[in-house]
Amino acid sequence: MKFVIEPRRIAAGQGPGARRSGADARTVAGWGMALVLSLMLASCGSGQPPADPAATQATAAAVPESAEAPAAAPLPPALDELDAGGLRERAARALREQRIHTPAGDSAVDYYLALRDKDPGQADVAAALTELQPYVVIAGEQALADADLGESQRLTGLLARMDPQAPALPRLRAGLRTAQAAQDQRTREDSERAAAARNDAATLARTQAAQRTAAASAALKAQANASANAADEAAARASTPAAPVPAPPAAAQAAAPLPAPKPVAAKAMPRLIADASPRYPLVAMNRKLEGSVEVAFTIQPDGRTGAARVVSAEPAGVFEDAALAAVARLRFEPSGDSHAARRTLNFKLPQR
């Protein structure tokens, strides 16, 4: 069911101070009752909310529905620069073009409010604002249902200017507060989810970096152990005595016996010329832990150490790095040969 505002009845183009006849006053009052009745019938008869007047294509001059809607007029100059007659003319034009409450500043309601401020006490202006209130209420509720809080707030403010005691005003304001609180809650939840996602991503990145570091450390330790094993095997082969010469056959025993070979003396370990004490780990000291680490290493021909590896540690995972660092600082007397060696480093808390 469609209804059309009749601008010629709301604003008859009367200038400021003009008198309305008794018949004209009765016409305005009768039109107001008819408009309210049509709004009630439209909302109850069809089962759906009344159509937005701004979307209606019919005008007071009964323009056919197939006709093209008139183009929106450009924004007028400041309302306070227009006299009462100009405001009435623009209000009537806005009604003809179905610009009841939009756009902001160029609607019939805006012009009637400006006219009421400029020329208070006009009965026809008060009646027009009263009859236009349902349109503002419906549009404000529709904007609220569409979650357009800015438009609903503007229309609620417009209704408050039209009538601060409007019955629908508390309902619109309560709906706005509820919708704004829900929107703020959604914004907070979105922010919290985004922050949690960023924290999860940062935690994952740190975990992956730690895993890569652990893998690289394990690879280095495996390489060091392989080198130490190779050095131990080489040193063992170098220190193994030569196999005895087999006895000559019986035919050669009659000949003069050959001198027996001299046994190969085992190589003496080089002399330690620079010892190194391990540094007590701060974590172990804070936890009051003691322990020991056995390290196998190779004494190189120039007296330095190399290919150090941990043979055993008690407790595990506490003193190994400090023990390896101490072995790396050991210096032996150069012997020109490689020697396999082992050393046990004890970690004892200082006595107070």
Short mmCIF file of C-alpha atoms in Angstrom, two decimals:
data_model
loop_
_atom_site.label_atom_id
_atom_site.label_comp_id
_atom_site.label_asym_id
_atom_site.label_seq_id
_atom_site.Cartn_x
_atom_site.Cartn_y
_atom_site.Cartn_z
CA MET A 1 0.00 0.00 0.00
CA LYS A 2 1.50 3.33 -1.03
CA PHE A 3 0.89 6.74 0.44
CA VAL A 4 2.01 10.11 -0.86
CA ILE A 5 2.74 13.31 0.95
CA GLU A 6 0.77 16.19 -0.45
CA PRO A 7 3.13 19.16 -0.19
CA ARG A 8 0.47 21.63 -1.24
CA ARG A 9 -1.38 20.85 1.96
CA ILE A 10 1.62 20.78 4.31
CA ALA A 11 3.12 23.98 2.91
CA ALA A 12 0.70 26.16 1.03
CA GLY A 13 3.39 28.72 0.25
CA GLN A 14 2.17 31.25 2.81
CA GLY A 15 4.62 34.00 3.68
CA PRO A 16 5.59 35.05 7.17
CA GLY A 17 2.77 36.63 9.11
CA ALA A 18 0.09 35.46 6.67
CA ARG A 19 -3.29 34.47 8.13
CA ARG A 20 -4.81 31.07 7.56
CA SER A 21 -8.55 30.87 7.07
CA GLY A 22 -10.61 28.52 9.19
CA ALA A 23 -11.14 26.23 6.17
CA ASP A 24 -7.38 26.03 5.54
CA ALA A 25 -6.69 25.15 9.17
CA ARG A 26 -9.33 22.46 9.06
CA THR A 27 -7.79 21.14 5.81
CA VAL A 28 -4.36 20.83 7.43
CA ALA A 29 -5.78 19.16 10.52
CA GLY A 30 -7.86 16.77 8.42
CA TRP A 31 -4.90 15.91 6.23
CA GLY A 32 -2.83 15.19 9.36
CA MET A 33 -5.40 12.70 10.64
CA ALA A 34 -5.62 11.07 7.21
CA LEU A 35 -1.83 10.74 7.01
CA VAL A 36 -1.58 9.09 10.44
CA LEU A 37 -4.46 6.75 9.56
CA SER A 38 -2.80 5.81 6.25
CA LEU A 39 0.47 5.01 8.08
CA MET A 40 -1.38 2.72 10.49
CA LEU A 41 -3.27 0.97 7.70
CA ALA A 42 -0.11 0.55 5.63
CA SER A 43 1.78 -1.09 8.50
CA CYS A 44 -1.10 -3.33 9.61
CA GLY A 45 -2.71 -4.30 6.32
CA SER A 46 0.31 -5.47 4.37
CA GLY A 47 2.18 -7.19 7.22
CA GLN A 48 5.34 -5.27 6.30
CA PRO A 49 6.74 -1.89 7.41
CA PRO A 50 5.59 1.10 5.35
CA ALA A 51 7.67 1.96 2.35
CA ASP A 52 10.29 4.64 2.79
CA PRO A 53 8.88 7.87 1.38
CA ALA A 54 12.30 8.75 -0.03
CA ALA A 55 11.98 5.71 -2.34
CA THR A 56 8.45 6.54 -3.56
CA GLN A 57 8.29 7.82 -7.13
CA ALA A 58 4.81 9.41 -7.02
CA THR A 59 4.45 13.13 -6.31
CA ALA A 60 1.60 15.39 -5.35
CA ALA A 61 0.92 16.09 -9.02
CA ALA A 62 0.16 12.36 -9.59
CA VAL A 63 3.21 11.72 -11.72
CA PRO A 64 2.99 8.20 -13.26
CA GLU A 65 5.07 5.52 -11.53
CA SER A 66 6.96 4.90 -14.77
CA ALA A 67 8.18 8.49 -14.92
CA GLU A 68 11.77 9.14 -13.99
CA ALA A 69 12.36 10.55 -10.51
CA PRO A 70 13.55 14.16 -10.47
CA ALA A 71 17.24 14.73 -9.95
CA ALA A 72 18.29 15.80 -6.46
CA ALA A 73 18.73 19.55 -6.15
CA PRO A 74 22.21 20.82 -5.30
CA LEU A 75 22.91 21.69 -1.70
CA PRO A 76 21.45 25.14 -0.89
CA PRO A 77 23.42 27.95 0.70
CA ALA A 78 23.47 28.22 4.50
CA LEU A 79 19.92 28.02 5.83
CA ASP A 80 20.31 31.20 7.86
CA GLU A 81 20.87 33.14 4.62
CA LEU A 82 17.36 32.32 3.36
CA ASP A 83 14.30 34.30 4.39
CA ALA A 84 11.03 32.71 5.41
CA GLY A 85 9.68 32.75 1.90
CA GLY A 86 12.76 31.04 0.50
CA LEU A 87 12.62 28.39 3.19
CA ARG A 88 8.94 27.70 2.43
CA GLU A 89 9.69 27.40 -1.26
CA ARG A 90 12.55 24.97 -0.69
CA ALA A 91 10.49 22.94 1.80
CA ALA A 92 7.69 22.60 -0.76
CA ARG A 93 10.16 21.57 -3.46
CA ALA A 94 11.73 18.97 -1.14
CA LEU A 95 8.29 17.52 -0.45
CA ARG A 96 7.49 17.31 -4.15
CA GLU A 97 10.76 15.47 -4.73
CA GLN A 98 10.13 13.17 -1.72
CA ARG A 99 13.22 14.45 0.13
CA ILE A 100 11.50 14.15 3.49
CA HIS A 101 14.52 13.72 5.79
CA THR A 102 17.45 13.15 3.41
CA PRO A 103 19.89 14.34 2.33
CA ALA A 104 21.10 16.04 5.46
CA GLY A 105 20.67 19.80 5.18
CA ASP A 106 18.54 19.62 2.01
CA SER A 107 15.38 17.92 3.22
CA ALA A 108 11.87 19.14 3.99
CA VAL A 109 12.39 18.57 7.72
CA ASP A 110 15.61 20.66 7.68
CA TYR A 111 13.83 23.55 5.95
CA TYR A 112 10.80 23.44 8.26
CA LEU A 113 13.08 23.42 11.31
CA ALA A 114 14.99 26.41 9.94
CA LEU A 115 11.67 28.15 9.20
CA ARG A 116 10.44 27.48 12.74
CA ASP A 117 13.69 28.93 14.16
CA LYS A 118 13.50 31.97 11.91
CA ASP A 119 9.77 32.65 12.33
CA PRO A 120 8.44 30.91 15.46
CA GLY A 121 4.76 30.45 16.15
CA GLN A 122 3.63 29.46 12.65
CA ALA A 123 0.84 26.92 13.05
CA ASP A 124 1.29 25.40 9.60
CA VAL A 125 5.02 24.82 10.22
CA ALA A 126 4.31 23.10 13.55
CA ALA A 127 1.64 20.95 11.89
CA ALA A 128 4.00 19.98 9.05
CA LEU A 129 6.76 18.96 11.49
CA THR A 130 4.23 16.94 13.49
CA GLU A 131 2.97 15.09 10.40
CA LEU A 132 6.52 14.38 9.16
CA GLN A 133 7.61 12.78 12.43
CA PRO A 134 6.45 9.22 11.48
CA TYR A 135 8.69 9.29 8.41
CA VAL A 136 11.73 10.24 10.51
CA VAL A 137 10.89 7.56 13.10
CA ILE A 138 10.50 4.83 10.47
CA ALA A 139 13.71 5.84 8.70
CA GLY A 140 15.61 5.94 12.00
CA GLU A 141 14.41 2.46 12.95
CA GLN A 142 15.28 1.13 9.49
CA ALA A 143 18.80 2.59 9.72
CA LEU A 144 19.16 0.96 13.14
CA ALA A 145 18.03 -2.40 11.72
CA ASP A 146 20.57 -2.02 8.90
CA ALA A 147 23.33 -1.30 11.48
CA ASP A 148 23.83 2.17 9.98
CA LEU A 149 24.41 3.79 13.35
CA GLY A 150 25.58 7.09 11.94
CA GLU A 151 22.39 7.63 9.94
CA SER A 152 20.20 6.41 12.80
CA GLN A 153 21.93 8.83 15.17
CA ARG A 154 21.40 11.71 12.71
CA LEU A 155 17.70 10.90 12.35
CA THR A 156 17.31 10.56 16.12
CA GLY A 157 18.85 13.99 16.54
CA LEU A 158 16.53 15.33 13.85
CA LEU A 159 13.50 13.90 15.69
CA ALA A 160 14.70 15.45 18.95
CA ARG A 161 14.82 18.85 17.25
CA MET A 162 11.35 18.35 15.81
CA ASP A 163 9.84 17.36 19.17
CA PRO A 164 11.96 16.74 22.28
CA GLN A 165 8.97 14.92 23.82
CA ALA A 166 8.34 12.61 20.85
CA PRO A 167 7.14 9.20 22.17
CA ALA A 168 9.51 7.29 19.87
CA LEU A 169 12.58 9.24 20.98
CA PRO A 170 13.45 7.12 24.10
CA ARG A 171 13.03 3.92 22.11
CA LEU A 172 15.36 5.13 19.34
CA ARG A 173 17.96 6.30 21.85
CA ALA A 174 17.85 3.00 23.75
CA GLY A 175 18.22 1.08 20.48
CA LEU A 176 21.19 3.26 19.53
CA ARG A 177 22.90 2.63 22.87
CA THR A 178 22.36 -1.12 22.58
CA ALA A 179 23.62 -1.22 18.97
CA GLN A 180 26.64 0.93 19.81
CA ALA A 181 27.53 -1.31 22.78
CA ALA A 182 27.25 -4.41 20.56
CA GLN A 183 29.43 -2.77 17.90
CA ASP A 184 32.03 -1.80 20.51
CA GLN A 185 32.02 -5.38 21.83
CA ARG A 186 32.55 -6.77 18.33
CA THR A 187 35.39 -4.31 17.77
CA ARG A 188 37.06 -5.38 21.03
CA GLU A 189 36.65 -9.06 20.18
CA ASP A 190 38.11 -8.51 16.71
CA SER A 191 41.07 -6.67 18.23
CA GLU A 192 41.63 -9.45 20.77
CA ARG A 193 41.48 -12.12 18.06
CA ALA A 194 43.94 -10.19 15.92
CA ALA A 195 46.32 -9.77 18.87
CA ALA A 196 46.05 -13.48 19.71
CA ALA A 197 46.79 -14.38 16.10
CA ARG A 198 49.86 -12.13 16.12
CA ASN A 199 51.07 -13.69 19.38
CA ASP A 200 50.56 -17.20 18.01
CA ALA A 201 52.49 -16.32 14.86
CA ALA A 202 55.35 -14.85 16.92
CA THR A 203 55.44 -17.93 19.19
CA LEU A 204 55.50 -20.24 16.17
CA ALA A 205 58.33 -18.25 14.62
CA ARG A 206 60.38 -18.44 17.84
CA THR A 207 59.73 -22.18 18.13
CA GLN A 208 60.81 -22.79 14.56
CA ALA A 209 63.96 -20.70 15.05
CA ALA A 210 64.83 -22.66 18.20
CA GLN A 211 64.31 -25.94 16.35
CA ARG A 212 66.58 -24.79 13.52
CA THR A 213 69.26 -23.74 16.03
CA ALA A 214 69.02 -27.09 17.86
CA ALA A 215 69.28 -28.99 14.58
CA ALA A 216 72.36 -27.00 13.54
CA SER A 217 73.98 -27.58 16.96
CA ALA A 218 73.28 -31.32 16.74
CA ALA A 219 74.82 -31.45 13.29
CA LEU A 220 77.96 -29.67 14.53
CA LYS A 221 78.27 -32.05 17.49
CA ALA A 222 77.85 -35.06 15.23
CA GLN A 223 80.56 -33.73 12.94
CA ALA A 224 82.87 -33.12 15.91
CA ASN A 225 82.27 -36.65 17.22
CA ALA A 226 83.02 -38.14 13.81
CA SER A 227 86.27 -36.17 13.61
CA ALA A 228 87.24 -37.27 17.14
CA ASN A 229 86.57 -40.92 16.33
CA ALA A 230 88.69 -40.67 13.20
CA ALA A 231 91.52 -39.07 15.19
CA ASP A 232 91.28 -41.78 17.87
CA GLU A 233 91.54 -44.51 15.24
CA ALA A 234 94.54 -42.83 13.61
CA ALA A 235 96.29 -42.44 16.97
CA ALA A 236 95.57 -46.05 17.85
CA ARG A 237 97.05 -47.25 14.61
CA ALA A 238 100.17 -45.11 15.12
CA SER A 239 100.76 -46.43 18.65
CA THR A 240 100.20 -50.16 17.80
CA PRO A 241 103.58 -52.10 17.96
CA ALA A 242 104.82 -53.78 14.80
CA ALA A 243 103.92 -57.42 14.27
CA PRO A 244 106.77 -59.92 15.08
CA VAL A 245 108.83 -61.20 12.16
CA PRO A 246 107.93 -64.80 11.41
CA ALA A 247 110.65 -67.43 11.94
CA PRO A 248 112.66 -68.35 8.82
CA PRO A 249 111.99 -71.72 7.25
CA ALA A 250 113.89 -74.77 8.45
CA ALA A 251 116.33 -74.61 5.56
CA ALA A 252 117.46 -71.15 6.57
CA GLN A 253 117.81 -71.95 10.26
CA ALA A 254 121.21 -73.48 9.56
CA ALA A 255 122.48 -70.11 8.50
CA ALA A 256 123.65 -67.58 10.98
CA PRO A 257 120.71 -66.34 13.02
CA LEU A 258 119.52 -62.79 12.37
CA PRO A 259 119.46 -60.33 15.25
CA ALA A 260 116.02 -60.10 16.89
CA PRO A 261 114.17 -56.88 16.11
CA LYS A 262 113.98 -54.36 18.88
CA PRO A 263 110.51 -53.75 20.26
CA VAL A 264 108.93 -50.44 19.34
CA ALA A 265 108.64 -48.32 22.41
CA ALA A 266 105.25 -46.72 23.05
CA LYS A 267 105.18 -43.01 22.39
CA ALA A 268 105.22 -40.92 25.51
CA MET A 269 102.37 -38.44 26.03
CA PRO A 270 103.43 -34.84 25.54
CA ARG A 271 103.95 -32.78 28.63
CA LEU A 272 101.16 -30.36 29.62
CA ILE A 273 102.53 -26.83 29.55
CA ALA A 274 99.33 -24.76 29.94
CA ASP A 275 96.41 -26.00 32.02
CA ALA A 276 92.94 -24.43 31.94
CA SER A 277 90.28 -24.50 34.63
CA PRO A 278 86.69 -24.71 33.48
CA ARG A 279 84.39 -21.78 34.12
CA TYR A 280 81.51 -22.67 36.42
CA PRO A 281 78.19 -22.20 34.54
CA LEU A 282 76.04 -19.46 36.09
CA VAL A 283 72.91 -21.56 35.84
CA ALA A 284 74.54 -24.43 37.72
CA MET A 285 75.90 -22.07 40.36
CA ASN A 286 72.45 -20.49 40.90
CA ARG A 287 70.92 -23.96 41.22
CA LYS A 288 73.85 -25.15 43.41
CA LEU A 289 74.64 -28.08 41.10
CA GLU A 290 77.91 -30.04 41.04
CA GLY A 291 79.11 -32.61 38.52
CA SER A 292 81.83 -33.92 36.24
CA VAL A 293 82.44 -34.31 32.50
CA GLU A 294 84.82 -36.76 30.76
CA VAL A 295 86.13 -35.38 27.46
CA ALA A 296 88.07 -37.27 24.78
CA PHE A 297 90.30 -35.17 22.51
CA THR A 298 93.37 -35.30 20.27
CA ILE A 299 96.71 -33.65 21.08
CA GLN A 300 97.85 -32.27 17.77
CA PRO A 301 101.51 -32.23 16.63
CA ASP A 302 101.85 -28.55 17.54
CA GLY A 303 100.56 -29.14 21.09
CA ARG A 304 97.07 -27.75 20.64
CA THR A 305 93.92 -29.80 21.21
CA GLY A 306 91.26 -30.70 18.70
CA ALA A 307 88.33 -33.00 17.94
CA ALA A 308 87.07 -32.75 21.51
CA ARG A 309 83.92 -34.68 22.38
CA VAL A 310 81.99 -35.46 25.53
CA VAL A 311 82.28 -39.11 26.62
CA SER A 312 80.06 -38.81 29.69
CA ALA A 313 78.55 -36.07 31.82
CA GLU A 314 76.85 -36.02 35.22
CA PRO A 315 74.37 -34.40 35.31
CA ALA A 316 73.69 -34.28 31.58
CA GLY A 317 73.10 -31.00 29.82
CA VAL A 318 74.72 -28.71 32.41
CA PHE A 319 78.53 -28.69 32.32
CA GLU A 320 79.37 -30.02 28.83
CA ASP A 321 79.95 -26.67 27.11
CA ALA A 322 82.18 -25.39 29.92
CA ALA A 323 84.24 -28.61 29.84
CA LEU A 324 84.73 -28.47 26.06
CA ALA A 325 85.77 -24.82 26.31
CA ALA A 326 88.36 -25.66 28.99
CA VAL A 327 89.86 -28.52 26.91
CA ALA A 328 90.14 -26.20 23.94
CA ARG A 329 92.42 -23.94 26.04
CA LEU A 330 94.85 -26.74 27.03
CA ARG A 331 98.38 -26.59 25.56
CA PHE A 332 100.91 -29.45 25.40
CA GLU A 333 104.57 -29.59 24.42
CA PRO A 334 104.81 -30.00 20.62
CA SER A 335 105.83 -33.57 19.76
CA GLY A 336 105.35 -33.69 16.02
CA ASP A 337 102.77 -36.48 16.39
CA SER A 338 99.08 -36.79 17.24
CA HIS A 339 98.04 -38.38 20.53
CA ALA A 340 94.60 -39.49 21.73
CA ALA A 341 93.86 -38.32 25.25
CA ARG A 342 91.07 -38.10 27.77
CA ARG A 343 90.47 -35.79 30.69
CA THR A 344 87.84 -35.67 33.41
CA LEU A 345 86.85 -32.20 34.60
CA ASN A 346 85.16 -31.88 37.98
CA PHE A 347 82.84 -29.03 38.93
CA LYS A 348 82.64 -28.32 42.65
CA LEU A 349 80.98 -25.36 44.30
CA PRO A 350 83.39 -23.13 46.20
CA GLN A 351 83.42 -23.72 49.95
CA ARG A 352 82.35 -20.71 52.00
#
